[in-house]
mmCIF file of C-alpha atoms in Angstrom:
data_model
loop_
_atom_site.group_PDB
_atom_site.id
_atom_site.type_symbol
_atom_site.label_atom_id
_atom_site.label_comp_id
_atom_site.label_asym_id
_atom_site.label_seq_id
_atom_site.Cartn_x
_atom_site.Cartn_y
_atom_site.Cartn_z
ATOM 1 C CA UNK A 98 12.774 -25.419 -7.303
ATOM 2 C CA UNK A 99 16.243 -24.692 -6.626
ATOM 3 C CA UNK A 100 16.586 -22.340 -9.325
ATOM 4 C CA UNK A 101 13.697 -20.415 -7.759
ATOM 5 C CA UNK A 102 15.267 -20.519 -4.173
ATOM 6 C CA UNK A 103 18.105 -18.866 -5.939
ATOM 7 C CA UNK A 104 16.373 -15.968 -7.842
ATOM 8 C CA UNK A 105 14.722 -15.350 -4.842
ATOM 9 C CA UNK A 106 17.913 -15.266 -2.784
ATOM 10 C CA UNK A 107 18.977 -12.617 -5.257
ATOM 11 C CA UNK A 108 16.071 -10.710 -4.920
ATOM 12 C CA UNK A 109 16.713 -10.238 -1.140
ATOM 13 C CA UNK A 110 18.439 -6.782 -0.379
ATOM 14 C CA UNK A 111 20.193 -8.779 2.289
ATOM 15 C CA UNK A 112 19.460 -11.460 4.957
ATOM 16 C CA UNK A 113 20.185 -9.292 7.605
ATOM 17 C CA UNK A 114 17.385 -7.068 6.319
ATOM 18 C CA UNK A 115 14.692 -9.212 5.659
ATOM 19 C CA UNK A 116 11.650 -9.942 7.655
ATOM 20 C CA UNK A 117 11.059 -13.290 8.782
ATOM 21 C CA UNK A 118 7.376 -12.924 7.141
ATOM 22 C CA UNK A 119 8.719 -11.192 4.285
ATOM 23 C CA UNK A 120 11.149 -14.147 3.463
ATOM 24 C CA UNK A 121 8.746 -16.495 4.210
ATOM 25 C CA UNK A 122 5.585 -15.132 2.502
ATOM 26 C CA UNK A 123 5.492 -12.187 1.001
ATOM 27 C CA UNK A 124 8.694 -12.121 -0.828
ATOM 28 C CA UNK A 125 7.970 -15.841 -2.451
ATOM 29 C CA UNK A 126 4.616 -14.728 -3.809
ATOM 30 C CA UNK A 127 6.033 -11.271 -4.620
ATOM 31 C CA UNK A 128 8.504 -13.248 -7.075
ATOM 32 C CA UNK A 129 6.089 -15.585 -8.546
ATOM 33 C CA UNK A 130 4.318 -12.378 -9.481
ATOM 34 C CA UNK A 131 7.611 -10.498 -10.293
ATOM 35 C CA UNK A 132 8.350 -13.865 -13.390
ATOM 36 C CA UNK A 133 4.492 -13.543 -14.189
ATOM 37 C CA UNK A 134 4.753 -10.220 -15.283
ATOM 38 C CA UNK A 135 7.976 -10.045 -16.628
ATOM 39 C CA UNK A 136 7.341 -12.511 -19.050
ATOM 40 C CA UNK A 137 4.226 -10.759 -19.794
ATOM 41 C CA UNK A 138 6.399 -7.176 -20.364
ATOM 42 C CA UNK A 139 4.625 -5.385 -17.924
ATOM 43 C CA UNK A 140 6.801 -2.851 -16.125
ATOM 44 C CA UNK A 141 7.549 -2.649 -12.568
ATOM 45 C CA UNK A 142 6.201 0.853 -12.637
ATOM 46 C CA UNK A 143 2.978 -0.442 -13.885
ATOM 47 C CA UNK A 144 2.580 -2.956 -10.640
ATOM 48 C CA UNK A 145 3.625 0.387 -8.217
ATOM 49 C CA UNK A 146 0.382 1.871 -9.808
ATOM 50 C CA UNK A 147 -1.602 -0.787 -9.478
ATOM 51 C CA UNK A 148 -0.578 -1.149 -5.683
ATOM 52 C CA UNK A 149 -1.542 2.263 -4.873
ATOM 53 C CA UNK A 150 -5.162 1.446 -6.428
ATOM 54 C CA UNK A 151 -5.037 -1.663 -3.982
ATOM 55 C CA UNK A 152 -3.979 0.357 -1.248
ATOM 56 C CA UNK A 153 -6.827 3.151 -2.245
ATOM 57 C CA UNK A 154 -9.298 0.699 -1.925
ATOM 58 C CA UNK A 155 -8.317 -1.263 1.146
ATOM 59 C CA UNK A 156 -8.685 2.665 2.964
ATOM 60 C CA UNK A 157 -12.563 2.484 1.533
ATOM 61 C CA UNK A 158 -13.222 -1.080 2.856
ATOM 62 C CA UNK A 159 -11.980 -0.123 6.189
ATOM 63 C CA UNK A 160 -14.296 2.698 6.018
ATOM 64 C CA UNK A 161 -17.115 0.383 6.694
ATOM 65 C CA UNK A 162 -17.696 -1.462 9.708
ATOM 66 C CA UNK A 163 -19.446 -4.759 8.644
ATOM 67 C CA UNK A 164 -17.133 -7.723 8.513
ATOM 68 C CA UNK A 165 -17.247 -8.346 4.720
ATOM 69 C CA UNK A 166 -16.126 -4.771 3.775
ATOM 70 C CA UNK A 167 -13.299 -5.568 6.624
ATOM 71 C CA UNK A 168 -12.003 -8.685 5.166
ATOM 72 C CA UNK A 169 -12.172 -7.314 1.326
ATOM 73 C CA UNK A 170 -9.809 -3.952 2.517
ATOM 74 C CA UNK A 171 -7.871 -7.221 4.769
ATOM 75 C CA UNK A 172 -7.540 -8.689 0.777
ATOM 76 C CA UNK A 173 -6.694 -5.666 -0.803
ATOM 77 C CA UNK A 174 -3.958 -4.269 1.540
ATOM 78 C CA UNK A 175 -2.100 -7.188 1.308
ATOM 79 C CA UNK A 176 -2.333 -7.513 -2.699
ATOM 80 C CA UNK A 177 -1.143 -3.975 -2.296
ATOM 81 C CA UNK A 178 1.719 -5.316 -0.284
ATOM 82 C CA UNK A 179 2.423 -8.416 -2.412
ATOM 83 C CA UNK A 180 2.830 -5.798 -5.424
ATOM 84 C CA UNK A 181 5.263 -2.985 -3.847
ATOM 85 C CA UNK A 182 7.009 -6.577 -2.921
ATOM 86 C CA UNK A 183 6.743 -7.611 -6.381
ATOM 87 C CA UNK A 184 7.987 -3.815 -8.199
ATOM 88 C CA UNK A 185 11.517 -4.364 -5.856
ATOM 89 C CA UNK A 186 12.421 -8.227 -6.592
ATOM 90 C CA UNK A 187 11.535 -7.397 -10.575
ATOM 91 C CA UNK A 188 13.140 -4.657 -10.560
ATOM 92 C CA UNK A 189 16.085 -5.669 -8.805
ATOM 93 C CA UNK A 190 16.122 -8.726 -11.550
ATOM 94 C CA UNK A 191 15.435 -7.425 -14.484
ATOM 95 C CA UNK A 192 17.946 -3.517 -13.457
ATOM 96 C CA UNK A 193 14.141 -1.797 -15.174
ATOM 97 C CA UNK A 194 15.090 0.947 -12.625
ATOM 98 C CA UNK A 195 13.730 4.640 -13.604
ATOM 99 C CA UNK A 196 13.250 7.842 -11.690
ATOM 100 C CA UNK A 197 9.548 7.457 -12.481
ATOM 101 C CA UNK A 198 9.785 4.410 -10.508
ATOM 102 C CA UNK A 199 11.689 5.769 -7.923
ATOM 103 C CA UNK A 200 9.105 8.502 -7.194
ATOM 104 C CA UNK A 201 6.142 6.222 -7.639
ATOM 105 C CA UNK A 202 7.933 4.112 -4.923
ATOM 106 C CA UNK A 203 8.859 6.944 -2.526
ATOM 107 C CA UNK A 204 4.797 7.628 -1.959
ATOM 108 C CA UNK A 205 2.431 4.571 -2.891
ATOM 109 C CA UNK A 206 2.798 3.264 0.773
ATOM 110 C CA UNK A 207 1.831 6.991 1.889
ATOM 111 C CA UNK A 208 -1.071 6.946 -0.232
ATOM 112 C CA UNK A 209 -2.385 4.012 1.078
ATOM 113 C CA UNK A 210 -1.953 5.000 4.574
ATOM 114 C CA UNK A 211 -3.415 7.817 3.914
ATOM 115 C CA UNK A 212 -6.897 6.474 2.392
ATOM 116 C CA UNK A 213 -6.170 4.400 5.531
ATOM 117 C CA UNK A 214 -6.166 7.188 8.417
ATOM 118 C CA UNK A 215 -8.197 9.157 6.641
ATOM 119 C CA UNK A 216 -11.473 5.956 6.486
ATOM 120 C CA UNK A 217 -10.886 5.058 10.108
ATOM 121 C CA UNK A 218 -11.415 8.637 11.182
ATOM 122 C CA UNK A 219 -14.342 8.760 9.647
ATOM 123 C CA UNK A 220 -15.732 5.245 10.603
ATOM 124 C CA UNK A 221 -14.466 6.618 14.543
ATOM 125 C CA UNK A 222 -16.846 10.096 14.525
ATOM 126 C CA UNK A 223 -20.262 8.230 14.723
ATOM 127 C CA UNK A 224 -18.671 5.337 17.793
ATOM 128 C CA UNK A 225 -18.503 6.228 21.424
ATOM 129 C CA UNK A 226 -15.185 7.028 22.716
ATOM 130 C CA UNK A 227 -14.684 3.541 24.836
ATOM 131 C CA UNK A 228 -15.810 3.416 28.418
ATOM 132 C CA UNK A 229 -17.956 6.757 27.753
ATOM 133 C CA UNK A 230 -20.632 7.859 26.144
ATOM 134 C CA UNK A 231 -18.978 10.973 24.027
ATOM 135 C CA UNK A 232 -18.591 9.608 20.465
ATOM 136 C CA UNK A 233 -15.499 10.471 19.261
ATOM 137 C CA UNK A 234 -16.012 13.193 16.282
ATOM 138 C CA UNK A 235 -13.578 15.281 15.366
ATOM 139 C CA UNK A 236 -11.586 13.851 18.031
ATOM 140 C CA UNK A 237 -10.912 10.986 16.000
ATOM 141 C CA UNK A 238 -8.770 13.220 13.346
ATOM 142 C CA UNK A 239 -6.690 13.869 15.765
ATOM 143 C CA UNK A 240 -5.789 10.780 17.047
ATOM 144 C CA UNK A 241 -5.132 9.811 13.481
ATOM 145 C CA UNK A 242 -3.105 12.711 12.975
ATOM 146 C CA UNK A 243 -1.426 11.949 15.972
ATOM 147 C CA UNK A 244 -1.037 8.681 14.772
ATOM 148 C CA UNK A 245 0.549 9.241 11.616
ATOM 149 C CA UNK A 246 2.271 12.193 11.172
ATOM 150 C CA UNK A 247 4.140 12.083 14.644
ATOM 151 C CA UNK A 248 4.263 8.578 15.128
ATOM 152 C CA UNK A 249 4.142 6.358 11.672
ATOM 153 C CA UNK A 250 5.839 8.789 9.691
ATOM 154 C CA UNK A 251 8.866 9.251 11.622
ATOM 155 C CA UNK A 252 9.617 5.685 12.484
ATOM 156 C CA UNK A 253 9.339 4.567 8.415
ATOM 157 C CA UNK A 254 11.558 6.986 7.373
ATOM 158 C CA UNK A 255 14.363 6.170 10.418
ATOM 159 C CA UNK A 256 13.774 2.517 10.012
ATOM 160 C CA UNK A 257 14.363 2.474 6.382
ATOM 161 C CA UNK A 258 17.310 4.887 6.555
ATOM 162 C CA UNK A 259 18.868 2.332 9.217
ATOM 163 C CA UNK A 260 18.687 -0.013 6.863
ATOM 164 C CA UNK A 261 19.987 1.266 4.341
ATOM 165 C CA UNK A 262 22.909 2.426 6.480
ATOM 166 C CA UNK A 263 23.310 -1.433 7.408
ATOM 167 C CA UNK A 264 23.446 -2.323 3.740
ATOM 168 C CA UNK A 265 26.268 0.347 3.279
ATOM 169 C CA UNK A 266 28.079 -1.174 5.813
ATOM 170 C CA UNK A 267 27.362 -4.419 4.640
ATOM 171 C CA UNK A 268 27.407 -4.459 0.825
ATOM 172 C CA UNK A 269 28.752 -1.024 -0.371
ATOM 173 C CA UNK A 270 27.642 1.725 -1.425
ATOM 174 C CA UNK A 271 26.116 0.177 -5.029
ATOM 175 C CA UNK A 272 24.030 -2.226 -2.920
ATOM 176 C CA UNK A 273 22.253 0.462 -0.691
ATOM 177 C CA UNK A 274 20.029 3.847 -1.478
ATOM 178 C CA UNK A 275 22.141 5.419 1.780
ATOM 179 C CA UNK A 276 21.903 9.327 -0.394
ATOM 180 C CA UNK A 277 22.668 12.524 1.547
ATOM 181 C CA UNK A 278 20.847 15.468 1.286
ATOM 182 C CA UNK A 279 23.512 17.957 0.003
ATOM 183 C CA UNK A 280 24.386 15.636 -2.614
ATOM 184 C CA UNK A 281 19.545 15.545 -3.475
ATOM 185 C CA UNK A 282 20.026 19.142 -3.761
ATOM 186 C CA UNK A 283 23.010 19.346 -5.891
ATOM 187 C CA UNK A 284 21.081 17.642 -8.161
ATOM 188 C CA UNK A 285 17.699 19.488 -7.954
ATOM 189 C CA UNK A 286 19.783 22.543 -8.991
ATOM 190 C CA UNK A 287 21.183 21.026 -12.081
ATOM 191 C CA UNK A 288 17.719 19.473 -13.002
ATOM 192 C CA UNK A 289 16.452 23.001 -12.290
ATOM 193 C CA UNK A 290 18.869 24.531 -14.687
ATOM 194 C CA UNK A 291 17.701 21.712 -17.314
ATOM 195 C CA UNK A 292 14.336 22.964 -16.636
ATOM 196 C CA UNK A 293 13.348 19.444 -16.208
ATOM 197 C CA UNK A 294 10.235 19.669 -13.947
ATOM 198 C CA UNK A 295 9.395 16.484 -12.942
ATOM 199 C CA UNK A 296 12.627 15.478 -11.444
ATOM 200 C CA UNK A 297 13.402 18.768 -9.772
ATOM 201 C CA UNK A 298 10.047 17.822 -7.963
ATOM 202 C CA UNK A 299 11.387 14.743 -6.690
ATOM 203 C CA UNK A 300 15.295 15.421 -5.962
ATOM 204 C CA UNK A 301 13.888 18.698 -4.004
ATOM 205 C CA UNK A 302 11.685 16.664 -1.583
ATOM 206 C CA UNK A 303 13.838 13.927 -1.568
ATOM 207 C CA UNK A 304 16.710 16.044 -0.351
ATOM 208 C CA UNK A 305 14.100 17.513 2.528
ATOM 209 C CA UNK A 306 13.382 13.632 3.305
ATOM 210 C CA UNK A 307 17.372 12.939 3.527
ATOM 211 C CA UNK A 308 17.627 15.966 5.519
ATOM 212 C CA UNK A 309 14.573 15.284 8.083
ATOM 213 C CA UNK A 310 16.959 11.984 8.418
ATOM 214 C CA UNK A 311 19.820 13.361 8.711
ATOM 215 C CA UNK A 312 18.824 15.523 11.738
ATOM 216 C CA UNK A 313 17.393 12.758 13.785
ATOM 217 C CA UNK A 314 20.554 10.929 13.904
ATOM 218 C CA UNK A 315 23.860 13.321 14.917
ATOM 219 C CA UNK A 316 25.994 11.013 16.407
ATOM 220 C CA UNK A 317 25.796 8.486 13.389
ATOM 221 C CA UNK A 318 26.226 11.931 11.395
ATOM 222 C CA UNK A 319 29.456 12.465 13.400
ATOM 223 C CA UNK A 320 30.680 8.781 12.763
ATOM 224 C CA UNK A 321 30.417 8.006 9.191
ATOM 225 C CA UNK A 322 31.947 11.499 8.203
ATOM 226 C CA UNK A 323 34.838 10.764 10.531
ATOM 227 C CA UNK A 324 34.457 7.110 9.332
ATOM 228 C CA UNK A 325 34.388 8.236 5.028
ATOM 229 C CA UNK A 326 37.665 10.991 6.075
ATOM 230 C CA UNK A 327 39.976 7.848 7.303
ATOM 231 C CA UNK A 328 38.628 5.779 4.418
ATOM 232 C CA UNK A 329 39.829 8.047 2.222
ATOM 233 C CA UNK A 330 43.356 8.421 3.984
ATOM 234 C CA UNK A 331 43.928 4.965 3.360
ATOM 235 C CA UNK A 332 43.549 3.891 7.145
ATOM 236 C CA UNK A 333 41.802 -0.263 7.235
ATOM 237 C CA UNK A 334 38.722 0.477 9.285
ATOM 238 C CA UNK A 335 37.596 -3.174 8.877
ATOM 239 C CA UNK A 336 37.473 -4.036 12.774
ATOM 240 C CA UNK A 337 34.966 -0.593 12.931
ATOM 241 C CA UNK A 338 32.921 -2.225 10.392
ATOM 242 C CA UNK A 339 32.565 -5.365 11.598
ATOM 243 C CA UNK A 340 31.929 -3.889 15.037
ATOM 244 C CA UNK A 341 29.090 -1.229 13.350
ATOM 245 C CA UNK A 342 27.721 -4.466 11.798
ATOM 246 C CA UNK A 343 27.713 -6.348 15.078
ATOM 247 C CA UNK A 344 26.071 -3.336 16.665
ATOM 248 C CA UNK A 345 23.634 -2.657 14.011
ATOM 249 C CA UNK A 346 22.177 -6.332 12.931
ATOM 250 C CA UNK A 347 20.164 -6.772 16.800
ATOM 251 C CA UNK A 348 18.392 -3.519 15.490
ATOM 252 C CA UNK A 349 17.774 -4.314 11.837
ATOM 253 C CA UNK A 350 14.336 -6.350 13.493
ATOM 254 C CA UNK A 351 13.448 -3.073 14.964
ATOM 255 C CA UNK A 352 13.115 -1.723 11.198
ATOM 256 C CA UNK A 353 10.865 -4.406 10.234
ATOM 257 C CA UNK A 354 8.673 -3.906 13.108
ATOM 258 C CA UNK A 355 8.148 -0.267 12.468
ATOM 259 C CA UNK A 356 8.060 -0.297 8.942
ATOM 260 C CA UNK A 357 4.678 -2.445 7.239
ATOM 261 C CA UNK A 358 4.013 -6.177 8.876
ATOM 262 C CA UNK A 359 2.990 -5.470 12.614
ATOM 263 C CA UNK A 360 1.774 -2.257 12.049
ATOM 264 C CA UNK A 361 -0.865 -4.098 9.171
ATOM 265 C CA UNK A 362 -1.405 -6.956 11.350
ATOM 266 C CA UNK A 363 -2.413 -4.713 14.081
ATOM 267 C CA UNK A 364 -4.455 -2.597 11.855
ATOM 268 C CA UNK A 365 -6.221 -6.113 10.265
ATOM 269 C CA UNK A 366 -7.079 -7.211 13.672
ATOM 270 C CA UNK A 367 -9.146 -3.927 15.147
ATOM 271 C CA UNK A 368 -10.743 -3.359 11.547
ATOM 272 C CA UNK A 369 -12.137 -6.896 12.168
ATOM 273 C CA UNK A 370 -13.662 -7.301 15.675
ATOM 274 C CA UNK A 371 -14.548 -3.506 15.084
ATOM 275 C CA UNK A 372 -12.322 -1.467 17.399
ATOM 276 C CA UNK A 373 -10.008 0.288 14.639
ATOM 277 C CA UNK A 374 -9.366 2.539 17.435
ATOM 278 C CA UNK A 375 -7.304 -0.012 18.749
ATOM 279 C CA UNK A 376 -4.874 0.381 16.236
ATOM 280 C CA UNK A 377 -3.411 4.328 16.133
ATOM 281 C CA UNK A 378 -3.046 3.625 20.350
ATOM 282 C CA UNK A 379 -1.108 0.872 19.292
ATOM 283 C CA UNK A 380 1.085 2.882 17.238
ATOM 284 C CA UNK A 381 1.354 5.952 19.232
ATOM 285 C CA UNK A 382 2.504 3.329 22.971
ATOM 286 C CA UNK A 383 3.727 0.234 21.584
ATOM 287 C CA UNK A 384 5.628 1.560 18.156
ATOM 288 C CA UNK A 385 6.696 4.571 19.479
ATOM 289 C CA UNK A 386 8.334 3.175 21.948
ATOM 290 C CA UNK A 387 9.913 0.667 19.584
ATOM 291 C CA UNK A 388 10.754 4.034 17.904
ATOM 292 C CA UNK A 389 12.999 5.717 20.639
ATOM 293 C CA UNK A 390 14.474 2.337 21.694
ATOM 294 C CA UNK A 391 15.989 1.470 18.298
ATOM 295 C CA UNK A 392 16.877 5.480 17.384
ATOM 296 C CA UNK A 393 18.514 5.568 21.154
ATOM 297 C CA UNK A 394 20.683 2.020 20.509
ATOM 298 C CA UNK A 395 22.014 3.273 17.162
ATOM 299 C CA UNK A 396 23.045 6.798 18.063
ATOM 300 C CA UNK A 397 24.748 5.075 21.076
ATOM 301 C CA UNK A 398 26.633 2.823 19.097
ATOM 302 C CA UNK A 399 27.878 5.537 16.711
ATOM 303 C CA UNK A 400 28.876 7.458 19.424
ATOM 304 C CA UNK A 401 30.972 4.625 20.939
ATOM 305 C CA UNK A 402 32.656 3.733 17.927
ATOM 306 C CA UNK A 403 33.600 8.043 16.817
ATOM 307 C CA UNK A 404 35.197 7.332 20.295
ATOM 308 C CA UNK A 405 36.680 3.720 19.515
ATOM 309 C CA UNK A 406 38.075 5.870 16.013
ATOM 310 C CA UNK A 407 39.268 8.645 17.180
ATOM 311 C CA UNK A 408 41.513 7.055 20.184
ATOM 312 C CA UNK A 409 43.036 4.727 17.723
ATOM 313 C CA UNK A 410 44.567 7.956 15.955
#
């Protein structure tokens, strides 16, 4: 049991990171899963697959509005879940870390919400718009555009790039994926020269995805290239890093909020008692205002401490 507790402590990207539901649920069945099929040789890129399948069919079971259909897309999502859990912890144990895996990663949770949107506008154009009696046709792509391209997308990408800026701060640069875009497209162009296809694909909308980050967050822009210039001149910027840390760990539950749990719960509750409509309001009031709260709180405490930095010089 112990020895458990501690690969599963090691599997953790950090405790300041980690969901309370995560730690306590998903992550523990992720890693029984994770020793499973590890000592069967199946590679992590093999689960990723088989979580986007998952996720696929948890978007047709929501589809349908009768409650058995509901509760097998319910099952599904979350096996979905338990697996992109599962592809991390193995292959944060094991270092089977590829580029195949990487890209694999980058979109199997879009894919699913994708199936996801896409079944719940169609199971919305037949149902009356609530306290009228317009049904909601093609209105109902909207909302779920609205839904996730301005709202879900956004906050995912921002919530996982602040946490990956935490883990930076927190564990160094070998513990976190905290990329910048010049440094994606530097490498597109050499895998472009290589003629490798494949992973000029990836580093060339990976670089757009560090770059759609990147413009969202100025003052932290501002900070850490002041903050890398005095690394580099030698000066001890521990008390700024302790104080980024202090700043940025009452956010980090902000990420987890906006990034699978609440969002799933939300969406598992209105598939069920059959108001799915329930859930893209909920993301475009309740997480969107999560959304600016958290982005609003970082960029302020970036632009305190550039301030903090620069009158110390």
């Amino acid at each position: 049991m112990s020895k458990f507790k501690e690969l599963l402590q090691q599997s953790f990207k950090s405790n300041d990171t980690e969901e309370w539901l995560d730690v306590h649920f998903t992550r523990p069945i992720g890693l029984v899963f994770a020793l499973l099929w590890n000592k069967l040789g199946i590679h992590p890129n093999v689960i990723t697959v088989l979580s986007i399948f998952l996720g696929i069919g948890a978007g047709y079971m929501f589809y349908f509005r009768d409650l058995t259909h509901n509760i097998m897309g319910v099952l599904f999502l979350m096996f979905a879940n338990f697996c992109d859990s599962t592809d991390g912890q193995m292959a944060r144990l094991t270092g089977k870390k590829t580029l195949i895996g990487r890209i694999l990663d980058g979109f199997s949770g879009d894919i699913w919400f994708i199936c996801i949107y896409a079944a719940l506008a169609f199971r919305l154009m037949d149902q009356y718009i609530p306290f009228t009696d317009t049904k909601w046709g093609m209105w109902a792509w909207l909302l779920m555009a609205v839904a996730g391209i301005l709202c879900h997308s956004p906050q995912s990408s921002l919530s996982d790039y602040y946490r990956q800026i935490h883990l930076f701060f927190l564990k160094g640069k070998e513990n976190s994926e905290l990329d910048n875009s010049q440094q994606q497209h530097a490498i597109y162009e050499e895998e472009k020269k290589k003629g490798n296809l494949i992973p000029q694909l990836f580093y060339y909308n990976y670089a757009k995805y560090c770059r759609s980050q990147e413009r969202r967050t100025p003052q932290f822009q501002s900070f850490f290239k002041e903050y890398q210039t005095k690394v580099r001149q030698g000066i001890n910027l521990d008390a700024i890093k302790t104080k980024f840390l202090d700043g940025s760990r009452p956010l980090m539950p902000f990420t987890n909020i906006l990034t699978f749990n609440t969002r799933a719960i939300c969406l598992y509750i209105s598939c069920l008692i059959d108001k799915p409509w329930i859930y893209p309001l909920f993301e475009i009031t309740v997480m969107y205002t999560l959304y600016i709260y958290m982005h609003r709180q970082h960029e302020k405490l970036c632009h305190s401490l550039s301030k903090e930095m620069s009158s110390d010089t």
